[in-house]
Phi, psi and omega in degrees: 000141181289137179275152174253124184238129173259117187221122177206167172280148183213146174286163179300331178270012167095020183246144177265340177220138180285177183297337179269004181086358183273153176218030180298338179288353181268000182303123182276153170277183183301316183296315180290323178299318176298320178300312180296323178297314177296326178296316179296326181300330184271358184274151174256332180197151178235127176262132184226147167279169183301313183297317178294319177304312181295325177294319184277354179304330178310320186289345178290335181235006183301330182296349179274352182274110183291348182273354183283144179278172184300315180298322180291319177295324177297314178300316181301317180295318179295315181296317182298321181283336184294128174296137182228147177234126182252133176256113182205142174261354183250332179284142177252340178210158180226166184248159173073207182277057190224146173224154174282141178299137180262347180225189176287169183300313181299319180293317179297313180295318177301316179294316180295323178293327182280335181293146171291145180159158180254160176091150181284169175258116177263147176231134181223151184106127187299315183293317180295317179295323178298319178296316179297319179296316180298330179273358180071032185260354181269129180264329181218148172244128174239123186238124173259102185275124179262141183282069180208145172251123182256348171082005179151179180129217180266118182285147175292313184272132180294151178260092176225162187268058181217130177280140177229117178272136185237154176240125178291122183256325185202148172217146180211131175254130181267161182298336178280001180078009169290149180233127177259129178238132178237121181239140174256139176289129177273137180293000000 
């Protein structure tokens, strides 16, 4: 069965977006960018909330920019080809290899897990991931910790009244001092 993974960049104090709505502090260096590219390569589908979808729309046409280097073009090609499902009550249409969710989150994940196919199911966007966590649908948490304190904003971890026990599966420190942590949810 395909795993559901919530993976995003986070400040050391636990936020994916700062209090001003900015996330410029998440810009990766070459080594971290290669890591994210390899991460996208292993995915079968990506579930996104509206805001993350709109942020990532850039990658649908990035390959048209002649100034981009080979690693950036590689990421753009992988992202563009990756099937994506957007959960939104305001969008009426989406672009690229993307579709609007036709059902609720639990139904979509259940259907995707049951479908034949390779690659994990990634989920991105704090609100969407919080809903999946509350429903007990997340199998892994992957956190790319950036060495910055932003003092508030949108938290990576959902605020719900449920304990979740985790098992550390992998850790990696990058030369830029970013730290990647991968945890599996323990049954």
